[in-house]
CSV table of C-alpha atoms and ligand atoms in Angstrom, one decimal:
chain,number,residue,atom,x,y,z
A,400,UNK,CA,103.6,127.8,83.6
A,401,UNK,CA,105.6,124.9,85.2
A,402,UNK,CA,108.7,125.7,86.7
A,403,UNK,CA,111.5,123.1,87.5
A,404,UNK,CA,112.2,122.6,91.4
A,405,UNK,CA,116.0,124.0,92.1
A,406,UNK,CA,118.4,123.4,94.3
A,407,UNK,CA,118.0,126.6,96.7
A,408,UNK,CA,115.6,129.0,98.1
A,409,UNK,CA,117.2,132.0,99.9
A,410,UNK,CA,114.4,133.7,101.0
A,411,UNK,CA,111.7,132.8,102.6
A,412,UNK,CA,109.8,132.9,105.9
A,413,UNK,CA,108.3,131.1,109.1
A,414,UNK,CA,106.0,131.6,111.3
A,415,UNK,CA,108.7,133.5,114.0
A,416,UNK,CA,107.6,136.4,111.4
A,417,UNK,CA,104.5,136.0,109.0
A,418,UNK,CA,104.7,132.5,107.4
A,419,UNK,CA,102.6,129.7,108.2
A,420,UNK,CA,105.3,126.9,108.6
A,421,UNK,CA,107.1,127.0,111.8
A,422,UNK,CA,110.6,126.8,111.1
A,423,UNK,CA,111.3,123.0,111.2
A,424,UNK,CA,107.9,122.2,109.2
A,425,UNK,CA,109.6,124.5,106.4
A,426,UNK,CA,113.0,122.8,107.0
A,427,UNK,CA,111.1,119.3,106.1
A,428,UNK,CA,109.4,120.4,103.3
A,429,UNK,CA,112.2,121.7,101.3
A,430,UNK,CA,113.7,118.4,102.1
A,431,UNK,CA,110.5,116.6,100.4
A,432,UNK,CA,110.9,119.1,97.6
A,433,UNK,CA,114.4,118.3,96.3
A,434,UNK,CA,116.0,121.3,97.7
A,435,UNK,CA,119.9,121.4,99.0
A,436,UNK,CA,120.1,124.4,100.6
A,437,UNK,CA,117.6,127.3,102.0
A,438,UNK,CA,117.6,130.3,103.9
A,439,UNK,CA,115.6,131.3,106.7
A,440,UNK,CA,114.9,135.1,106.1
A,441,UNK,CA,112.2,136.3,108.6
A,442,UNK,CA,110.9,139.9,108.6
A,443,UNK,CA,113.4,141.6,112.0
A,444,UNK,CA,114.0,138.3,113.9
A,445,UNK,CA,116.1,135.5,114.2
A,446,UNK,CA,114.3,133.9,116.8
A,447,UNK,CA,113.1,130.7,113.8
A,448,UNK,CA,117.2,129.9,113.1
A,449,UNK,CA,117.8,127.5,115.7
A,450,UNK,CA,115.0,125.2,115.1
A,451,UNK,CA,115.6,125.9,111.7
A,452,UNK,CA,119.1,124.8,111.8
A,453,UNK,CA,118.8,122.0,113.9
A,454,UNK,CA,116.1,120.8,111.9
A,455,UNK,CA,118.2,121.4,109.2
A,456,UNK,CA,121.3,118.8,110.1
A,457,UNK,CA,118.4,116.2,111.2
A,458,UNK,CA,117.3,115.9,107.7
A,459,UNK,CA,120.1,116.6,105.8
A,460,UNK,CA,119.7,120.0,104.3
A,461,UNK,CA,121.7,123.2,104.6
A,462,UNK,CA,120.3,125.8,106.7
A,463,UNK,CA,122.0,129.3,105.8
A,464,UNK,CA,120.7,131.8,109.1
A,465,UNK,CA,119.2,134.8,107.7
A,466,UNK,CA,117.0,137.7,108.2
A,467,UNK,CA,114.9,140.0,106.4
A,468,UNK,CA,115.2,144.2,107.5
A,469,UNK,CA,113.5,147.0,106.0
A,470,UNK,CA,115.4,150.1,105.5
A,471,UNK,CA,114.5,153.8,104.6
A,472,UNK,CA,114.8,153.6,100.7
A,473,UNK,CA,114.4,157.1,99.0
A,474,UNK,CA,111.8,155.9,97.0
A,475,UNK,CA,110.2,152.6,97.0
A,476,UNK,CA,109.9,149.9,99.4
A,477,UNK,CA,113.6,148.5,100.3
A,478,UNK,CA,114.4,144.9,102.2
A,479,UNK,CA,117.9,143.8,102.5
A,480,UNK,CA,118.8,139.9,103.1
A,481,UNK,CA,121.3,139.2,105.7
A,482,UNK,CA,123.2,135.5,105.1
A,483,UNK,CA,125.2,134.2,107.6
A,484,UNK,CA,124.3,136.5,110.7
A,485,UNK,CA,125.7,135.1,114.1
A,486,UNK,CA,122.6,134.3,116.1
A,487,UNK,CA,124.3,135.2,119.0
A,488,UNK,CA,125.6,138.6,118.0
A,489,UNK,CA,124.3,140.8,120.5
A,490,UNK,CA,124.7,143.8,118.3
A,491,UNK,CA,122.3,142.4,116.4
A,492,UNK,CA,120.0,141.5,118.9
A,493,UNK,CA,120.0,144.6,119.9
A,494,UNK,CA,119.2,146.1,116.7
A,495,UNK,CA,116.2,143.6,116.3
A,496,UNK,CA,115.0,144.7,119.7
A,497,UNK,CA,114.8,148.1,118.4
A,498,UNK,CA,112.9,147.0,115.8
A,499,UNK,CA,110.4,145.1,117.3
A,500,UNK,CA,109.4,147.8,119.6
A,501,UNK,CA,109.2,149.5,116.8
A,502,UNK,CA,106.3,147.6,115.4
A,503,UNK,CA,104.9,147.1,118.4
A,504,UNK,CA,104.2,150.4,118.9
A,505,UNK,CA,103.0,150.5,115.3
A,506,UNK,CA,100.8,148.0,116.0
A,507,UNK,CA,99.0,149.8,118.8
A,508,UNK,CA,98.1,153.1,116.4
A,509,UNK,CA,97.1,150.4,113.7
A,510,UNK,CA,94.7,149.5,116.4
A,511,UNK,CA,93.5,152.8,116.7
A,512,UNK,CA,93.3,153.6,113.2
A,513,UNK,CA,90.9,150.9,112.8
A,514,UNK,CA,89.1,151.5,115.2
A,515,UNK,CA,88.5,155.0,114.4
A,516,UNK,CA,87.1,153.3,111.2
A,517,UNK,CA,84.6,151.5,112.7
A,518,UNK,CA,86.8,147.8,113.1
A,519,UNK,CA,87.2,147.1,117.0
A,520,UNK,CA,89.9,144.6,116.4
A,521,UNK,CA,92.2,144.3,119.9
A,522,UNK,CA,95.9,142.8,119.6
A,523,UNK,CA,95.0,139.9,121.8
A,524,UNK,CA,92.5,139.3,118.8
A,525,UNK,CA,95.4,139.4,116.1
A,526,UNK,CA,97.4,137.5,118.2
A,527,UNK,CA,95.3,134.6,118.3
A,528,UNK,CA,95.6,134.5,114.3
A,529,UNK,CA,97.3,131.0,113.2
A,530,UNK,CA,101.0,132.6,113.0
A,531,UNK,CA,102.2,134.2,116.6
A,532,UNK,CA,105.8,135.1,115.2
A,533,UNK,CA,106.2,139.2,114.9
A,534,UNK,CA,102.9,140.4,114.6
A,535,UNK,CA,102.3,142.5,111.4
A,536,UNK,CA,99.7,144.2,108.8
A,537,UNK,CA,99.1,140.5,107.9
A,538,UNK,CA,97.9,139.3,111.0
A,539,UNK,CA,95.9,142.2,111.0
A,540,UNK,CA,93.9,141.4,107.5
A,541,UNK,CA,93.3,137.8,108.7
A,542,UNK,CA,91.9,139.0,111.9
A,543,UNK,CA,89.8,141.3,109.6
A,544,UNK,CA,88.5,138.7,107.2
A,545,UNK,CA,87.6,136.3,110.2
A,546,UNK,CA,85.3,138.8,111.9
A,547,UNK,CA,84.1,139.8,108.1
A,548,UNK,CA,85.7,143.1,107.8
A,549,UNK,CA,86.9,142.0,104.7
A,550,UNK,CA,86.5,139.2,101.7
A,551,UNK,CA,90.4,138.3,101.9
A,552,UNK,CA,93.8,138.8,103.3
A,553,UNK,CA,94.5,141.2,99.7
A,554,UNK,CA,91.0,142.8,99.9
A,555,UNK,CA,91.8,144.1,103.8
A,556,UNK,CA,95.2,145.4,102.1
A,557,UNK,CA,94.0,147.4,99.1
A,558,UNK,CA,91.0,149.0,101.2
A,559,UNK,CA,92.8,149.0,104.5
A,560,UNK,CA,96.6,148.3,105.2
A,561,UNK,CA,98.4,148.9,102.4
A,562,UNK,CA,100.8,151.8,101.5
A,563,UNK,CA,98.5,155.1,101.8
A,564,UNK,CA,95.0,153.6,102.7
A,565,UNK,CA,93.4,154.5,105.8
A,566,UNK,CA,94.5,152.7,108.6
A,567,UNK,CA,98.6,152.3,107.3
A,568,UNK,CA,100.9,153.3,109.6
A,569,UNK,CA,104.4,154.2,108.5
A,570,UNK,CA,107.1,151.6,110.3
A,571,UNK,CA,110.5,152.8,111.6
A,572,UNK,CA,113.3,151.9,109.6
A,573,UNK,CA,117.1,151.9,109.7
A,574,UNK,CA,119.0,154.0,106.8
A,575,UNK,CA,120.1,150.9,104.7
A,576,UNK,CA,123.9,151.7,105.9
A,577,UNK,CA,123.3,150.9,109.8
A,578,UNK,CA,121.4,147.8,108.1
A,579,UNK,CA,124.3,146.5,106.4
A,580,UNK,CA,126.8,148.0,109.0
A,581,UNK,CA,125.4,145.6,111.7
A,582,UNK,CA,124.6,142.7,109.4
A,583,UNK,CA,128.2,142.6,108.8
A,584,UNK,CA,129.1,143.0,112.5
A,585,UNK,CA,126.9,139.9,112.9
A,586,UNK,CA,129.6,138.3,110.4
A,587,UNK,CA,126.9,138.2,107.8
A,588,UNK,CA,126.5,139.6,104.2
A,589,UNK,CA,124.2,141.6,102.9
A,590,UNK,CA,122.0,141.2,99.6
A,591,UNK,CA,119.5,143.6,98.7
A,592,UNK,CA,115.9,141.8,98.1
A,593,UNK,CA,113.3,141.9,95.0
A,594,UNK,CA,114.7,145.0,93.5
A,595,UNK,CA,112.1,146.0,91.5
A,596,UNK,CA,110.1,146.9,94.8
A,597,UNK,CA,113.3,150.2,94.9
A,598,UNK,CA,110.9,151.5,92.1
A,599,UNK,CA,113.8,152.9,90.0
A,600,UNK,CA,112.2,154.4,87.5
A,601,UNK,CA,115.4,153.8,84.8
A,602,UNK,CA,118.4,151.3,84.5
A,603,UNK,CA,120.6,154.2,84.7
A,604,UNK,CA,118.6,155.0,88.1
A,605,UNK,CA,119.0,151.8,89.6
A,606,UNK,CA,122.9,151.4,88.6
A,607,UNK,CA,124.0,154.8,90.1
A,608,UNK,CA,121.6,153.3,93.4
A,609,UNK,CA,123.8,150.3,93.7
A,610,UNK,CA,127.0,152.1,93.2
A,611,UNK,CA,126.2,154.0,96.3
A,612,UNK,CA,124.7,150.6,97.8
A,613,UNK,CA,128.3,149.1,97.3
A,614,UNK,CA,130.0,151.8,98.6
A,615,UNK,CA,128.0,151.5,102.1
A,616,UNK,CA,129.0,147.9,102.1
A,617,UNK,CA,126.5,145.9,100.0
A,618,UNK,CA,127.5,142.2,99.0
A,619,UNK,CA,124.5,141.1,96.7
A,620,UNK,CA,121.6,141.1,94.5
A,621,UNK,CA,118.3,139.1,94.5
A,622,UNK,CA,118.1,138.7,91.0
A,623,UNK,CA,115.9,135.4,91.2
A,624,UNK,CA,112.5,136.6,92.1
A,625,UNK,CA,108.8,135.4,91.2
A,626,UNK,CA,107.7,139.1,90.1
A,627,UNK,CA,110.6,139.7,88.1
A,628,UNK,CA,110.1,140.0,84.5
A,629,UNK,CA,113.3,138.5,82.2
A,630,UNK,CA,114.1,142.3,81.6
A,631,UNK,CA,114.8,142.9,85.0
A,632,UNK,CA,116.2,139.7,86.1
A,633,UNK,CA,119.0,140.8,82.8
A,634,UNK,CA,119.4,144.6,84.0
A,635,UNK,CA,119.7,142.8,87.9
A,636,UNK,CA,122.3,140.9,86.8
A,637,UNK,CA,124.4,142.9,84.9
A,638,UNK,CA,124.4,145.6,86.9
A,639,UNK,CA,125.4,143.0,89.8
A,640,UNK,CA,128.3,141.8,88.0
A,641,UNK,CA,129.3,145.4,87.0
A,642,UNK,CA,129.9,145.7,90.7
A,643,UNK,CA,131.4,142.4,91.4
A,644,UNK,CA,128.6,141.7,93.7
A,645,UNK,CA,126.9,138.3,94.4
A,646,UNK,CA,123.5,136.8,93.1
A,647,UNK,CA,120.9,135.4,95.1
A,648,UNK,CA,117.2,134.2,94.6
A,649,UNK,CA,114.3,133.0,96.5
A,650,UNK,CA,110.9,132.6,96.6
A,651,UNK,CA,109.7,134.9,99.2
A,652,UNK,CA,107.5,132.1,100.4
A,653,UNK,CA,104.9,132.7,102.9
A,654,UNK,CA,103.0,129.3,103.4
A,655,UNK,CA,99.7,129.3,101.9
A,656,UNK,CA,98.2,131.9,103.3
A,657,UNK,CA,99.1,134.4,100.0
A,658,UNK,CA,98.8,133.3,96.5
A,659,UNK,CA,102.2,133.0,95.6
A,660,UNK,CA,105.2,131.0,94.5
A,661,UNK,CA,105.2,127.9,96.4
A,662,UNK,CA,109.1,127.0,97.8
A,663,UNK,CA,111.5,127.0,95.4
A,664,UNK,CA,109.5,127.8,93.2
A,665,UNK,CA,108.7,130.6,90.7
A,666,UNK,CA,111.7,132.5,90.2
A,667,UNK,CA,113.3,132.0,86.6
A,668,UNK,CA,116.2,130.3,84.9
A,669,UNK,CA,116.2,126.7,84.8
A,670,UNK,CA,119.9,126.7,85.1
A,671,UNK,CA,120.4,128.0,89.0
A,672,UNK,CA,122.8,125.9,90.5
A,673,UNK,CA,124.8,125.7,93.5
A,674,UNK,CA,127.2,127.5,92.3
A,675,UNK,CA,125.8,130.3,93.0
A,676,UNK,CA,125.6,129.4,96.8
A,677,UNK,CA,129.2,128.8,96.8
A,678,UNK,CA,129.5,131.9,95.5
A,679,UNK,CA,127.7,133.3,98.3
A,680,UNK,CA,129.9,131.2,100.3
A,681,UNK,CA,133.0,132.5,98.9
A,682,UNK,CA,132.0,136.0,100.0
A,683,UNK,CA,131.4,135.4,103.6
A,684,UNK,CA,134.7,134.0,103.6
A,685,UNK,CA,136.2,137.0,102.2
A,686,UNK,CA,134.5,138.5,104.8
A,687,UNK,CA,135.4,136.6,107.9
A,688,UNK,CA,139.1,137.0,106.6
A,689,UNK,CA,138.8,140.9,106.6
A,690,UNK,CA,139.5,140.8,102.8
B,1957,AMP,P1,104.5,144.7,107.9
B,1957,AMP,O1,105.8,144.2,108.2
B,1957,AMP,O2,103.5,144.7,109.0
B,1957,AMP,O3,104.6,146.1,107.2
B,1957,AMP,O4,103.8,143.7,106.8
B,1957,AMP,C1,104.6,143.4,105.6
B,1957,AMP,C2,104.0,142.2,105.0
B,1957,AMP,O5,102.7,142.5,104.6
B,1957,AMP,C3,104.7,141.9,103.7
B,1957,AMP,O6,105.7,140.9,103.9
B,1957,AMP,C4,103.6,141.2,102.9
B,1957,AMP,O7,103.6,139.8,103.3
B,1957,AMP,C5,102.4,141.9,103.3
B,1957,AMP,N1,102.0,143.0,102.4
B,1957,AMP,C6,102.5,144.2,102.3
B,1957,AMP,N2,101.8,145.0,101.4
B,1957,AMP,C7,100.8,144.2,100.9
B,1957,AMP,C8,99.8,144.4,99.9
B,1957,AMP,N3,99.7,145.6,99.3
B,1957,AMP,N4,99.0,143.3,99.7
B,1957,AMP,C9,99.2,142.1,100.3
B,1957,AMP,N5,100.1,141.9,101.2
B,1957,AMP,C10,101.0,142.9,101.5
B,1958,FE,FE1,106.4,139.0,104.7
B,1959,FE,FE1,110.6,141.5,101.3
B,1960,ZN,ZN1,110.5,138.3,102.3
């Protein structure tokens, strides 16, 4: 199905986490694609944003600085988008650092795990894969399909790295409160991403979830997203302006190395506009003013 280029894309990544367009390559080609505005979400760093923004007022297109953190969900897989974070907010920094010892450390006993399965695959192997942002379980499955472990980046997922297979390794998380307490204290604002990965099993469910969501200081919703059906994308938005909470979307894009939505691409209503960025906007304002 064709889908009309818009004017935004609020989430995607670079290769400072697991894309494979370094920040200013991404910042170009939205240019060439018509887009006004993006945001640069990667997966626990920032370290992309500079060359992102600076690429950004070279070509002429609007560079919000963002991030991407996973936080402990009670069911579910749960991401929160941060807009606006102050790259030099050393709150934050520290928070990331956290983080990426975190996976670090993660990383080692996915080493092991594989190895106990018969895969001798070394760090300084995954490293050399074609992104060298925040290593992940991605750079793992292309290390695995180069030395023919398996066919493709999704077949080293479903029989290796994925939720509950054999060499998965459960990643430390923030509660989504700390998240959004130090998002905010980077003078950003927070918007919870693809909800239908919280795996709320009713409508009911998921609108009691983002009551309490609100209440801990959330700002937004990613109603725009490639896998959403037009059933959720309705009960996303309702339920987000039932809060008086903002509405985002993004493509989630990755590069090429997944079969998905290209940028901009992919994620619903022909009739996004910018308005909904000013919107966004108009929050972080509010924000910065204390309202
Ligand atoms: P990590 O941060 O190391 O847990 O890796 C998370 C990334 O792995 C996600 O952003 C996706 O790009 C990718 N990923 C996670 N689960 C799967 C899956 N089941 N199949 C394919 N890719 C996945
Ligand atoms: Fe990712
Ligand atoms: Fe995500
Ligand atoms: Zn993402």
């Amino acid at each position: 199905m064709a889908e009309s280029v818009r004017v935004f894309d609020l989430h995607l990544h670079t290769t400072a986490s697991d894309g494979t367009m370094s920040p200013a390559e991404i910042v170009r080609y939205a240019k060439g694609k018509g887009l006004r505005v993006i945001a640069i979400t990667d997966h626990d760093t920032i370290e992309g944003l500079q060359e992102g923004m600076h690429e950004g007022d070279k070509v002429g297109l609007e560079v919000i600085p963002g991030v991407e953190l996973s936080a402990d969900a009670p069911r579910g897989t749960m991401h929160l988008l941060g807009y606006y974070i102050d790259p030099a907010c050393s709150e934050l920094a520290d928070k990331l650092m956290v983080l990426q010892q975190a996976r670090m450390e993660r990383n080692l006993a996915i080493v092991e795990k594989l190895r106990g399965l018969g895969i001798p695959i070394e760090l300084s192997e995954v490293k050399e894969a074609p992104e060298h942002g925040q290593i992940g379980r991605p750079h793992f499955a292309y290390a695995m399909v180069q030395k023919g472990y398996a066919q493709n980046i999704q077949d080293a997922f479903d029989r290796y790295l994925g939720k509950g297979r054999p060499a998965y390794v459960e990643k430390f998380r923030f509660s989504p409160e700390e998240a959004m307490h130090f998002i905010r204290k980077a003078g950003g604002i927070t918007v919870l991403a693809h909800p239908f990965t919280l795996k709320q099993p009713q409508p009911a469910d998921f609108d009691a979830f983002i009551g309490e969501l609100k209440r801990e200081g959330l700002d937004g919703i990613e109603v725009y997203y490639p896998e959403h059906s037009d059933g959720q994308r309705k009960l996303y938005r309702d339920v987000a302006q039932k809060y008086g909470l903002v509405i985002s979307g993004g493509s989630d894009f990755h590069g090429f190395n997944k079969d998905e939505a290209d940028l901009g691409e992919g994620y619903g209503d022909r009739e996004l506009t910018y308005s909904l960025v000013e919107a966004i906007k108009a929050r972080r304002e509010q924000r910065l003013k204390g309202l």
